[in-house]
Tab-separated table of C-alpha atoms in Angstrom:
chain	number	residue	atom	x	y	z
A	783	UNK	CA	0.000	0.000	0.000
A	784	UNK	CA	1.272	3.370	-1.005
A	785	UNK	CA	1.612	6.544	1.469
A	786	UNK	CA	-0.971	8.566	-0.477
A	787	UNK	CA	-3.623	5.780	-0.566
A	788	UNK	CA	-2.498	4.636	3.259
A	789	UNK	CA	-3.217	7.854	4.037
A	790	UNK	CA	-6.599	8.277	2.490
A	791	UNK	CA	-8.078	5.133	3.802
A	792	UNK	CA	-6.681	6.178	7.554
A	793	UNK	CA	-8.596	9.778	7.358
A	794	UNK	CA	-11.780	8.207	5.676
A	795	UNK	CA	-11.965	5.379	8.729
A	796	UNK	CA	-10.849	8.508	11.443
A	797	UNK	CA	-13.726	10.725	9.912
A	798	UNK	CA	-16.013	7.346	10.184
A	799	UNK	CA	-15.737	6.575	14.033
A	800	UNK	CA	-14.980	10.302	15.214
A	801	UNK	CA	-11.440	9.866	15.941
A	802	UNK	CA	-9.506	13.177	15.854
A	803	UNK	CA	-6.032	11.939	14.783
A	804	UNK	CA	-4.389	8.966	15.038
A	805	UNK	CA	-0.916	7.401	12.876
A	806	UNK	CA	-0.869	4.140	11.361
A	807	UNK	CA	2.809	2.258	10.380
A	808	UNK	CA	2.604	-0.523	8.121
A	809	UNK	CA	6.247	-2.764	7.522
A	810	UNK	CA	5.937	-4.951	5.041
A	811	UNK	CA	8.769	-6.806	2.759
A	812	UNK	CA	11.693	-4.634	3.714
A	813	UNK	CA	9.782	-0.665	3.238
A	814	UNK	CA	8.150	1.276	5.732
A	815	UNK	CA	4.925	3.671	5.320
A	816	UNK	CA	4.100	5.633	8.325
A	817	UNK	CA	1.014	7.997	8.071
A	818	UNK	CA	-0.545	9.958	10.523
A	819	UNK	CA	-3.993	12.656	10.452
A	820	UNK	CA	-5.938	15.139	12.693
A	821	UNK	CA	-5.450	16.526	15.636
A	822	UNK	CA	-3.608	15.850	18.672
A	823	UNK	CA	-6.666	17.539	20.645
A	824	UNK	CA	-10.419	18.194	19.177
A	825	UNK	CA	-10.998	22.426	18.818
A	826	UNK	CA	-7.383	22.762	18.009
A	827	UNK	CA	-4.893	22.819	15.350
A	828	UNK	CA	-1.949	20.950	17.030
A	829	UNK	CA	-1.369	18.089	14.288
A	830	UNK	CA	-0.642	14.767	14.891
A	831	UNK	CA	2.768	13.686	13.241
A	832	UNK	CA	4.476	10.529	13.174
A	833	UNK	CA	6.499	11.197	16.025
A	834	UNK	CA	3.521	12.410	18.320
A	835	UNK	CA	3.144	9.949	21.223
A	836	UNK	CA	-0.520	8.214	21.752
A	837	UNK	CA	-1.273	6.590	25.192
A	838	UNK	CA	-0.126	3.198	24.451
A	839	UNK	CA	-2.336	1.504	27.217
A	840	UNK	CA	-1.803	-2.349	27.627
A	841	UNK	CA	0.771	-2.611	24.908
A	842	UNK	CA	3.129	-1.089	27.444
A	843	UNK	CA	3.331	-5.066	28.768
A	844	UNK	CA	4.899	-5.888	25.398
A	845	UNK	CA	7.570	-3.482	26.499
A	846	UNK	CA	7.805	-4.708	29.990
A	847	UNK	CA	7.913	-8.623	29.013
A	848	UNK	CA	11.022	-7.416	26.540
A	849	UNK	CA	12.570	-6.292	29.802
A	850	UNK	CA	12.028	-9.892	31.841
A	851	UNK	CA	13.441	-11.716	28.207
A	852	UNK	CA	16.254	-9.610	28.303
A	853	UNK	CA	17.244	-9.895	31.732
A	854	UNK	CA	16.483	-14.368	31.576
A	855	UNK	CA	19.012	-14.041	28.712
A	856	UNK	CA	21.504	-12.237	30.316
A	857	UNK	CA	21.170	-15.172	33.289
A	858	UNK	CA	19.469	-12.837	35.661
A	859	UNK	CA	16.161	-14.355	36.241
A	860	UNK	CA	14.443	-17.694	35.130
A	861	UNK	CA	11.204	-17.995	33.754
A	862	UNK	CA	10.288	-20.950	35.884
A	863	UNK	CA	11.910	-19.375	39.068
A	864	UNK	CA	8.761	-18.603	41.868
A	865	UNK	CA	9.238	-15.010	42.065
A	866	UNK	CA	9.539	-15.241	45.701
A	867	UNK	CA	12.825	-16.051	45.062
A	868	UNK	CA	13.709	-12.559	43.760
A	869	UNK	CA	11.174	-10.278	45.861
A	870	UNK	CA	11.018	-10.576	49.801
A	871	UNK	CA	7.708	-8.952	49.361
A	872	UNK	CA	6.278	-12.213	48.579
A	873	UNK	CA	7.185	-13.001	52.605
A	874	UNK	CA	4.255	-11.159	53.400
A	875	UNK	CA	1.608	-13.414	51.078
A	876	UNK	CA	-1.360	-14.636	53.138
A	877	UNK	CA	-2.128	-17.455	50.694
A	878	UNK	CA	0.403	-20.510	50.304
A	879	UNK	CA	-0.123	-20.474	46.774
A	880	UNK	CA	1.478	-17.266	46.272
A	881	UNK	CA	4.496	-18.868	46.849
A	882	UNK	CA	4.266	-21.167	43.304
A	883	UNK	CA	3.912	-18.233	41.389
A	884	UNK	CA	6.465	-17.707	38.582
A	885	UNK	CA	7.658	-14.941	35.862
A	886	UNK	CA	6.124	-17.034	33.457
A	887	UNK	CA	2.891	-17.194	35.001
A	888	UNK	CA	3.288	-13.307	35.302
A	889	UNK	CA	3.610	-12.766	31.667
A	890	UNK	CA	1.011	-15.251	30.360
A	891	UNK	CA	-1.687	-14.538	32.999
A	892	UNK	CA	-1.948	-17.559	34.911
A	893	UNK	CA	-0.702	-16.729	37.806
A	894	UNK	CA	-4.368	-16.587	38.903
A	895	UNK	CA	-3.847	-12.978	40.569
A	896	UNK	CA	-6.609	-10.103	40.761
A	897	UNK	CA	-6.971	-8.091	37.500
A	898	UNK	CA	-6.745	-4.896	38.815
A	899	UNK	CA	-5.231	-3.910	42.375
A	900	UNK	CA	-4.875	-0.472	43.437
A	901	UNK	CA	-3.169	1.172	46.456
A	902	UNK	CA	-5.150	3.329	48.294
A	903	UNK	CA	-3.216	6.246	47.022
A	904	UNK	CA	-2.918	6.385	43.171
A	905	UNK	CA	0.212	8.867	43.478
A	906	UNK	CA	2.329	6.194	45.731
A	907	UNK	CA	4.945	4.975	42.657
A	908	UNK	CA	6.497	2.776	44.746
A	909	UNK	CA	7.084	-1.093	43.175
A	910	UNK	CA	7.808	-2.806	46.096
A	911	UNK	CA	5.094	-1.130	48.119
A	912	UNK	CA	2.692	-2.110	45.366
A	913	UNK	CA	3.560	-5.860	45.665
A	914	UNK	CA	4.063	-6.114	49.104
A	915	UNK	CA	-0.053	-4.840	49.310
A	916	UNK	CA	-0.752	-7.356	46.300
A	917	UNK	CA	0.533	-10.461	47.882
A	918	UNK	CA	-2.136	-10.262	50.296
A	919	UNK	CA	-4.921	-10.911	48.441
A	920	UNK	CA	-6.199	-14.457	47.571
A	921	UNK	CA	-5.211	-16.311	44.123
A	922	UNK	CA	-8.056	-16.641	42.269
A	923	UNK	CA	-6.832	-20.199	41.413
A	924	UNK	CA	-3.982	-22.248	41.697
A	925	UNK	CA	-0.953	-20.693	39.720
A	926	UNK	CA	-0.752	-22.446	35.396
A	927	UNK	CA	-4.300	-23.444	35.995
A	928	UNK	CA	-6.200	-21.192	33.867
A	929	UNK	CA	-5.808	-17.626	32.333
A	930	UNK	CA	-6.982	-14.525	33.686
A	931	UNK	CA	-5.673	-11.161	32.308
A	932	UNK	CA	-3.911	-9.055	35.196
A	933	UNK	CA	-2.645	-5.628	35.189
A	934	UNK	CA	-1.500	-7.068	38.839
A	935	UNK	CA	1.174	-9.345	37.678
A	936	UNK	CA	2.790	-7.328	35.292
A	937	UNK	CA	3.074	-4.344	37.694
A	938	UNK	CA	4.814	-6.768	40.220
A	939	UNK	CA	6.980	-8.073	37.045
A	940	UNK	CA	7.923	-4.919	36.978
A	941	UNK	CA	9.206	-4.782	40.636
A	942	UNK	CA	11.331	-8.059	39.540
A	943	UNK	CA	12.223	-5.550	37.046
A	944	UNK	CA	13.654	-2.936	39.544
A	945	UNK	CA	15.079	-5.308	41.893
A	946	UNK	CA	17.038	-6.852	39.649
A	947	UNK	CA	18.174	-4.031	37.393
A	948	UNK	CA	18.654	-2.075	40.289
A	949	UNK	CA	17.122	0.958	39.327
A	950	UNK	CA	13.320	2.338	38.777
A	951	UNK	CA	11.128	0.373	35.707
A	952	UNK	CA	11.556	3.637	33.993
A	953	UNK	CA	15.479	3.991	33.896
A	954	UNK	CA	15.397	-0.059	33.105
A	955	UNK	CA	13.163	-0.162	30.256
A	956	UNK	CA	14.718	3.343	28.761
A	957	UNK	CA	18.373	2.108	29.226
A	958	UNK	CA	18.359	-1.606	28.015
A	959	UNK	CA	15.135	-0.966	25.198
A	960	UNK	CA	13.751	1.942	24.388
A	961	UNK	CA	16.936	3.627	23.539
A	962	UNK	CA	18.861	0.709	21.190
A	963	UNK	CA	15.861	0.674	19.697
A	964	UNK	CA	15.419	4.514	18.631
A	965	UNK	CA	12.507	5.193	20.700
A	966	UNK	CA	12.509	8.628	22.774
A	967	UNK	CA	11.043	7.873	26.154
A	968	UNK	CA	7.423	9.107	27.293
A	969	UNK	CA	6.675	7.763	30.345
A	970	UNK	CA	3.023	8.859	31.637
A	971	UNK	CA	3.772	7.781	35.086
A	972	UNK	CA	6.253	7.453	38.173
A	973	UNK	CA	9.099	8.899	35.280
A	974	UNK	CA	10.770	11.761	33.630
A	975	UNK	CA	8.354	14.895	32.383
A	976	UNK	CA	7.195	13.614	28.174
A	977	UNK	CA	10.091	15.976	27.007
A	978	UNK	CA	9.875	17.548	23.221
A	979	UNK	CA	7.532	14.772	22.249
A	980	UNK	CA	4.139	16.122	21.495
A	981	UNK	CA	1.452	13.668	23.752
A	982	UNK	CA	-2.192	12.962	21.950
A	983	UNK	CA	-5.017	13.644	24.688
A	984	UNK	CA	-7.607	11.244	24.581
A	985	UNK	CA	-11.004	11.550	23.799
A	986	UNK	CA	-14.516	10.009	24.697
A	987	UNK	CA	-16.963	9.674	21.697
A	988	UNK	CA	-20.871	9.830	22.229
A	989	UNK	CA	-22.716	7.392	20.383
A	990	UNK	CA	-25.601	8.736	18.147
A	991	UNK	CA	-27.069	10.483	15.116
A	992	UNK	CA	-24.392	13.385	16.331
A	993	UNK	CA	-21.644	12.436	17.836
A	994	UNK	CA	-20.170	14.112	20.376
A	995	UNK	CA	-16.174	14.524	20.968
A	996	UNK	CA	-15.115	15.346	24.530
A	997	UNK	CA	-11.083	15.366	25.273
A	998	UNK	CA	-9.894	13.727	28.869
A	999	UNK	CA	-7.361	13.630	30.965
A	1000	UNK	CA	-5.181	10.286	30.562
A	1001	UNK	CA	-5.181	8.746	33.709
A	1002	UNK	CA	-2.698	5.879	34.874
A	1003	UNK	CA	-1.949	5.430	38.665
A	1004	UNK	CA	1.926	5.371	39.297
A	1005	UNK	CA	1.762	2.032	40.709
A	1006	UNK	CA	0.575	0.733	37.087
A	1007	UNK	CA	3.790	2.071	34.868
A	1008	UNK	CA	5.067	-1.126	33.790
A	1009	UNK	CA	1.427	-2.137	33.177
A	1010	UNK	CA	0.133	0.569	30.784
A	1011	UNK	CA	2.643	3.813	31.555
A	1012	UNK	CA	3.997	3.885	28.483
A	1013	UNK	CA	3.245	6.580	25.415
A	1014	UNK	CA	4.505	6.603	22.118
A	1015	UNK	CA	4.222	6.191	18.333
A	1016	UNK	CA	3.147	3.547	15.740
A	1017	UNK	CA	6.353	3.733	14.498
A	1018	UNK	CA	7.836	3.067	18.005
A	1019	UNK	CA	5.760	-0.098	18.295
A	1020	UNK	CA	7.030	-1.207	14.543
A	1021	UNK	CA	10.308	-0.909	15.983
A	1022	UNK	CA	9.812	-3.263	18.901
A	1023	UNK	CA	8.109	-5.856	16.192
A	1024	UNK	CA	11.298	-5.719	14.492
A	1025	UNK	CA	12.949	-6.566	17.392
A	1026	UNK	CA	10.748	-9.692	18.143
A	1027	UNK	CA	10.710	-10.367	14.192
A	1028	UNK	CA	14.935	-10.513	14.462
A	1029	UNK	CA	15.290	-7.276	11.826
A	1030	UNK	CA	16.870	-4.601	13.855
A	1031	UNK	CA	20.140	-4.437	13.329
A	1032	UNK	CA	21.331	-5.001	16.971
A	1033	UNK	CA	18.827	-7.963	17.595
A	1034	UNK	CA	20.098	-10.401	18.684
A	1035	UNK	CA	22.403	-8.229	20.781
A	1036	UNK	CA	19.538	-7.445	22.232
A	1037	UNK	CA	17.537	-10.321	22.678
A	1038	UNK	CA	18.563	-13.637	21.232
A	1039	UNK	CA	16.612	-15.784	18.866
A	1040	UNK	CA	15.960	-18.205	21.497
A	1041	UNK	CA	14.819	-15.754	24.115
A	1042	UNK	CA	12.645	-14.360	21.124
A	1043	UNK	CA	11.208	-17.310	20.343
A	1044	UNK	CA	10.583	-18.310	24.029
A	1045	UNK	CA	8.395	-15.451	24.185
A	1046	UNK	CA	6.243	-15.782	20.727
A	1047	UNK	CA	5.296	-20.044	22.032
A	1048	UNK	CA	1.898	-20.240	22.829
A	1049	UNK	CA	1.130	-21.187	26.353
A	1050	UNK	CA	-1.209	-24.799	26.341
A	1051	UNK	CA	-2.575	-23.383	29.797
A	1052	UNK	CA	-3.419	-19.595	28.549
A	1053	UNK	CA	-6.587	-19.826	26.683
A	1054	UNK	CA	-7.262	-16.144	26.275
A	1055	UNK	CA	-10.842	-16.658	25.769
A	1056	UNK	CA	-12.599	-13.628	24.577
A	1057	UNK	CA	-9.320	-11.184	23.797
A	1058	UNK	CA	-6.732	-13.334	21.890
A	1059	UNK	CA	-6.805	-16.645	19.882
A	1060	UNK	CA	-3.760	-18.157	22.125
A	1061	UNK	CA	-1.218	-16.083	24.679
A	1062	UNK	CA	2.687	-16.284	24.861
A	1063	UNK	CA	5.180	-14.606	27.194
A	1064	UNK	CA	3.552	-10.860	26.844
A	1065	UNK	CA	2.596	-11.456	23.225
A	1066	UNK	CA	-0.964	-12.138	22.318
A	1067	UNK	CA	-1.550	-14.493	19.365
A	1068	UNK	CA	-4.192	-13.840	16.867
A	1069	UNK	CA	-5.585	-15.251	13.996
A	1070	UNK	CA	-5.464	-14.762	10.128
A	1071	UNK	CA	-6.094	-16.190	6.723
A	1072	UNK	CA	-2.106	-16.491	6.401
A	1073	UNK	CA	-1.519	-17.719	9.934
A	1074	UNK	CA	-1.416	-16.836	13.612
A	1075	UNK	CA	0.252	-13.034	14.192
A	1076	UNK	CA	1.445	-11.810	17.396
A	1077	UNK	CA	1.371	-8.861	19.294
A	1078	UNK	CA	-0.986	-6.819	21.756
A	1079	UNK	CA	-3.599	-4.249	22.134
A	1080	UNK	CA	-4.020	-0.821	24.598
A	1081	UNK	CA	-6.781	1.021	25.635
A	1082	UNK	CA	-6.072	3.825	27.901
A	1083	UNK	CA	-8.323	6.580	28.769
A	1084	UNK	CA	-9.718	7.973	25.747
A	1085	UNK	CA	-7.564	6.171	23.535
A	1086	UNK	CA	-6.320	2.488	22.142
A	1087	UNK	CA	-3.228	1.182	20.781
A	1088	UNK	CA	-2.927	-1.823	18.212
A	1089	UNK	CA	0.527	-3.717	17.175
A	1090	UNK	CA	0.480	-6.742	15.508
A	1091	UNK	CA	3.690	-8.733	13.701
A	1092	UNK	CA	4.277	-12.048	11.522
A	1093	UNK	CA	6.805	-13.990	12.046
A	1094	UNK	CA	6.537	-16.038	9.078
A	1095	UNK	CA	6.849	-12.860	6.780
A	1096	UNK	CA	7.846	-10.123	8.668
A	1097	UNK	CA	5.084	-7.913	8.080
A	1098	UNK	CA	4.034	-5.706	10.745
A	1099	UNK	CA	1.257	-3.214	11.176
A	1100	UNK	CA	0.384	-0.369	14.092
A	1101	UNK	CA	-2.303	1.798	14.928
A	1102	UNK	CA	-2.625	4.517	17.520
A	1103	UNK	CA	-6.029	6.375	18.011
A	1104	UNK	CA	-6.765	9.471	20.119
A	1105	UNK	CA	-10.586	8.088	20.976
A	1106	UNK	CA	-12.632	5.803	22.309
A	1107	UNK	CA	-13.555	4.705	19.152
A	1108	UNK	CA	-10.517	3.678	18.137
A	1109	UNK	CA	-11.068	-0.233	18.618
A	1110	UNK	CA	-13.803	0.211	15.898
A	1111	UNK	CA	-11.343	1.990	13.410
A	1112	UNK	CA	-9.009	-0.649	14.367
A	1113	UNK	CA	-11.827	-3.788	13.243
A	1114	UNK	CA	-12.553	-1.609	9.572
A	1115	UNK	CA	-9.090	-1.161	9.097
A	1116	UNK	CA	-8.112	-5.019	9.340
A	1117	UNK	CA	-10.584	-5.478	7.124
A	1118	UNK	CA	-9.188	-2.856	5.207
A	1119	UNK	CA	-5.898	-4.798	5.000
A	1120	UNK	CA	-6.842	-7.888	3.897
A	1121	UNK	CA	-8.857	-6.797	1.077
A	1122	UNK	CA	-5.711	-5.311	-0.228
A	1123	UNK	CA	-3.285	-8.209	0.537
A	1124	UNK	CA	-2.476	-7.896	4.152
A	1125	UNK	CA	-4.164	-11.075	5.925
A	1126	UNK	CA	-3.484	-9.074	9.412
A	1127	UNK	CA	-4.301	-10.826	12.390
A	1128	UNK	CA	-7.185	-10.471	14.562
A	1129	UNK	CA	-9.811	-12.285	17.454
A	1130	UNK	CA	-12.858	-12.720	15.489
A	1131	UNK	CA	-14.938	-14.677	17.952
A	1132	UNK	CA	-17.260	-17.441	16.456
A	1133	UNK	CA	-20.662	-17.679	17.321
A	1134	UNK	CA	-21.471	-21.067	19.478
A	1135	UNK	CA	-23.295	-23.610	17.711
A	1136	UNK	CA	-23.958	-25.345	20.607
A	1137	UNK	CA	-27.485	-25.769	21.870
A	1138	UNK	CA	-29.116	-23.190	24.198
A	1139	UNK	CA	-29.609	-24.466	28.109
A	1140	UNK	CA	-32.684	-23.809	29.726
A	1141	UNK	CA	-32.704	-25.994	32.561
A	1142	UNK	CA	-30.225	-27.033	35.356
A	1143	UNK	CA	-29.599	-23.371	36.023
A	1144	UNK	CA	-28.888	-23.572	39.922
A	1145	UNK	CA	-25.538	-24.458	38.846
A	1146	UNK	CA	-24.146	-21.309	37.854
A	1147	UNK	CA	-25.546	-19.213	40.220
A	1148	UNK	CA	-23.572	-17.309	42.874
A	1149	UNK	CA	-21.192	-14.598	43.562
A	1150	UNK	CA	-18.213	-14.310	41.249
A	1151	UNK	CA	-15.194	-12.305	42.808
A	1152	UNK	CA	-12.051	-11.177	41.453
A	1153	UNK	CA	-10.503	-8.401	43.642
A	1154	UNK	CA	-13.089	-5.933	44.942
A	1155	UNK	CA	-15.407	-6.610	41.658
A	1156	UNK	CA	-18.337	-8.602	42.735
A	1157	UNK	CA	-20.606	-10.400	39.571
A	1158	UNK	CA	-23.848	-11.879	40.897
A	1159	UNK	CA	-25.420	-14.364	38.800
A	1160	UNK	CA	-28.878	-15.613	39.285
A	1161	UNK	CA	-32.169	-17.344	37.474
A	1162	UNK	CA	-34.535	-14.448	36.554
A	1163	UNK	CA	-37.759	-14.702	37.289
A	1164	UNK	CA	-38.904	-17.112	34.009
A	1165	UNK	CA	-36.521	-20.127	35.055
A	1166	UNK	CA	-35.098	-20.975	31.951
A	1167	UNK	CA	-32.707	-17.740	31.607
A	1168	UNK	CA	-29.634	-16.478	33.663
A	1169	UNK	CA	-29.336	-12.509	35.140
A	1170	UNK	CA	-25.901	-11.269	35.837
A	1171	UNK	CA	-25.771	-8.074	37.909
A	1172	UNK	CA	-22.773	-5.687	39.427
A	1173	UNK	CA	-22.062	-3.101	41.631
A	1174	UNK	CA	-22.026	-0.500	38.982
A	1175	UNK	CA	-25.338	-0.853	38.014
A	1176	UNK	CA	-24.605	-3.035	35.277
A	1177	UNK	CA	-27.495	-5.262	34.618
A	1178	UNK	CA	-27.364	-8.355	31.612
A	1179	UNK	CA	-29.422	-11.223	30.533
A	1180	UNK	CA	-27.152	-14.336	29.883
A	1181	UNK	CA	-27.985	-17.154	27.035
A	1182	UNK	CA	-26.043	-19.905	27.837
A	1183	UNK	CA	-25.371	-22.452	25.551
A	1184	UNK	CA	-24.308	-26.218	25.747
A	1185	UNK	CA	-20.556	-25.540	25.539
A	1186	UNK	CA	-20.743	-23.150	28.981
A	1187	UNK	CA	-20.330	-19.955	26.831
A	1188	UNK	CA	-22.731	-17.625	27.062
A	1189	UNK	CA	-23.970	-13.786	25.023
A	1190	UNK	CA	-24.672	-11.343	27.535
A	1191	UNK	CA	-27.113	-8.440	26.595
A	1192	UNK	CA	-27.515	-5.707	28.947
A	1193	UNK	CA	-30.522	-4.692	29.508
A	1194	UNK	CA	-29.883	-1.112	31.179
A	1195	UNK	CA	-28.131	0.316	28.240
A	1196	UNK	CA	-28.482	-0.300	24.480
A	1197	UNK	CA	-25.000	-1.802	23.606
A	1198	UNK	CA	-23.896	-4.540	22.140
A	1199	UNK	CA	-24.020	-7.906	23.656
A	1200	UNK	CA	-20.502	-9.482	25.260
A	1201	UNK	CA	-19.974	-12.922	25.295
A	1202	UNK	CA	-18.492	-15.108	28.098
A	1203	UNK	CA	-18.320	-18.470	29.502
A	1204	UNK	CA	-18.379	-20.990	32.919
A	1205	UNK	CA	-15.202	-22.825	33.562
A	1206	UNK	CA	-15.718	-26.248	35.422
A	1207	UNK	CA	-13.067	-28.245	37.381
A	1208	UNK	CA	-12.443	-31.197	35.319
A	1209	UNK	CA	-12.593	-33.774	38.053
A	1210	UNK	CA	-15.989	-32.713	39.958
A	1211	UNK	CA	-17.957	-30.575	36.727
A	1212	UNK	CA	-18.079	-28.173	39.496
A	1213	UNK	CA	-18.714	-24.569	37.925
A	1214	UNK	CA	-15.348	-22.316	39.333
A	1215	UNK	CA	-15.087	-19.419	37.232
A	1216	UNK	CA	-16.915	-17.365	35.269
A	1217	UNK	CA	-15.036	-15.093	32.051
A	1218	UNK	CA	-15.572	-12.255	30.610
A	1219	UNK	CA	-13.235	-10.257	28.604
A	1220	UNK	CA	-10.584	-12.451	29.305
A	1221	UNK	CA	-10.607	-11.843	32.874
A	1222	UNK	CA	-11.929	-14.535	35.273
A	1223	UNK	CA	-14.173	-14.048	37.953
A	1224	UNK	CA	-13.818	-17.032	41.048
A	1225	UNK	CA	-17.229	-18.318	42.447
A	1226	UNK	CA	-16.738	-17.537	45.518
A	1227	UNK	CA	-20.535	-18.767	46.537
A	1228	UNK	CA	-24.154	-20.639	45.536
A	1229	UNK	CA	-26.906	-18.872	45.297
């Protein structure tokens, strides 16, 4: 695809779904064509270039799992180590099974820890204060058993991180990544001020007839850096794909082959159910007419962040967005791609064929926990259907099917229906977990 026609498409889909600028980088037999359009803020005329730096959300863990590679290459750490043997934090853990925990349960999400665990201060920066509070809560199941996506673990990866490298996540990740590979830091969090990098706000869209653009403040506690504190470009994500595809010129310098390669196998235990057709070592596998592609996706306060990379080929494709729409440009544009000879990868979730369940209900009902978030699940008031409920008012019928999976369609907003499923202990057929999103939820109680 040539620049003028990349660059067409990319305002068409941004003038589509309301986005106000965003950059798109597509690698692709040896040339490079990096385009970017808008604005870095709606009502203004700052313009997005290349080089602006977009909230990079959850890809930041790409970054961060580099980090952990590169230090198990250079004989620092071991992926099948319990982490306990690198932070004395884990002294403190209430729950025995904290103590089988490893870096490679970290990065694949099966270590079975909460999704999402704050400090009661969202300024307090501090690693090892961070995973000395974490280690108290309960597992929601034993560690390799099942995958549950967790901003948790890679935050306290990131205190192996510091302990190790002995110095902050920030100077780490700058020093032995960002840097060798051409990338001019932005940290958004617990680092050094954004320097003479332009930074995209983010933006909420309005659905509707007219929609309405609102900028907002991108928000990521200090605690989270090496979870999703990371800003930057498409380009700068292409560059860490050419890292993991062996291209730069310093890669295996770097990271060796092996190490490389360590992190792109797909984990048996991680089934990334509703995100990502299969999970590696930080790198989410997804699918495509040409084969599986990896890399990860971001979402950050009015904003998103797409990389994906194939190894077989060595093409590689980003997107950053300035909205909340930006996961919506980010579908059209796939689509987009392959039409015109780029098979890129993506989770394109299958409807069930699997018969609808009616009866038997009492089995999935209870309280689901993970962390503070509470899911209730009960029968509603005709029997044959399921009603899951939540603190924040959310309120969704479920139709389960034969094969545990499950649409849910709330029914106190007009969005469109999630999907999910029940996870059952293979000895008993006792119902343990519930999914959505990719995150697991433990049943914690019958109704």
């Amino acid at each position: 695809m040539e620049a003028p026609f990349t660059a067409d498409r990319l305002r068409g889909l941004t003038h589509d779904h309301s986005v106000p600028g965003a950059q798109l980088t597509i690698r692709r037999a040896g040339k490079r064509v990096s385009v970017a359009t808008g604005v870095t803020r709606v009502g203004t005329a700052r313009p997005v270039t290349v080089d602006t730096a977009f909230a990079l959300g959850s890809v930041t863990k790409a970054f961060t799992a580099t980090v952990v590679a590169q230090l198990v290459a250079q004989g620092e750490l071991e992926w099948d180590d319990p982490v306990c043997e690198y932070l004395a934090e884990f002294d403190g853990a209430v729950d025995g099974r904290m103590s089988a925990v490893t870096l490679r349960h970290l990065l694949s999400h099966t270590a079975g820890l909460v999704a999402d665990h704050e400090l009661d201060s969202s300024r307090e920066s501090s690693l090892a204060r961070y995973t000395a509070s974490a280690v108290l809560t309960s597992p929601l199941h034993e560690p390799g058993r099942y995958f549950s996506y967790s901003n948790t673990g890679y935050n306290i990866a990131g205190h192996v991180i510091e302990t190790v490298g002995d110095m902050k996540w920030q100077a780490v990740v700058e020093d032995s990544l960002l840097r060798p590979l051409g990338i001019d830091p932005v940290f958004l969090s617990g680092g050094p001020a954004a320097g003479l990098r332009t930074v995209a706000d983010g933006h909420t869209v309005r659905p509707g007839r007219e929609r309405g653009v609102h900028p907002v403040g991108v928000y990521v506690p200090d605690g989270w850096a090496p979870a999703s504190g990371l800003a930057g470009s498409a380009d700068d994500l292409v560059a860490l794909a050419a890292l993991h595809l062996g291209d730069h010129p310093d890669a295996d310098a770097l990271l060796p082959a092996a190490d490389r390669a360590e992190m792109a196998a797909r984990d048996p235990r991680a089934n990334a159910f509703g995100m990502a057709d299969g999970w590696g070592l930080g790198l989410a596998h997804y699918a495509s007419p040409d084969g599986p592609w990896l890399g990860h996706d971001g979402t950050a306060d009015g904003g998103t962040a797409h990389l994906r990379f194939h190894p077989r080929t060595g093409t590689a494709v980003a997107l950053t967005t300035n909205a909340t729409t930006g996961t919506l440009l980010w579908a059209d544009l796939v689509d987009i791609l392959r039409e015109h000879g780029i098979p890129v990868g993506d989770h394109r979730p299958t409807a069930s064929t699997a018969p609808a369940v009616q009866t038997g209900l009492n089995r999935f009902t209870g309280d689901y926990r993970n962390g503070d978030t509470r899911f209730i699940v009960r029968t509603h008031q005709d029997g044959t259907t399921l009603r899951l409920t939540d603190a924040t008012g959310l309120t969704a019928g479920l139709a389960l099917r034969g094969d545990l999976t499950f649409d849910a369609r709330r029914t106190d907003a007009e969005t469109a229906p999630f999907s999910g499923r029940f996870v059952t202990e293979t000895a008993t057929g006792d119902v343990v977990l519930m999914q959505l999103g990719g995150r697991s939820a433990r049943r914690t109680s019958a109704a």
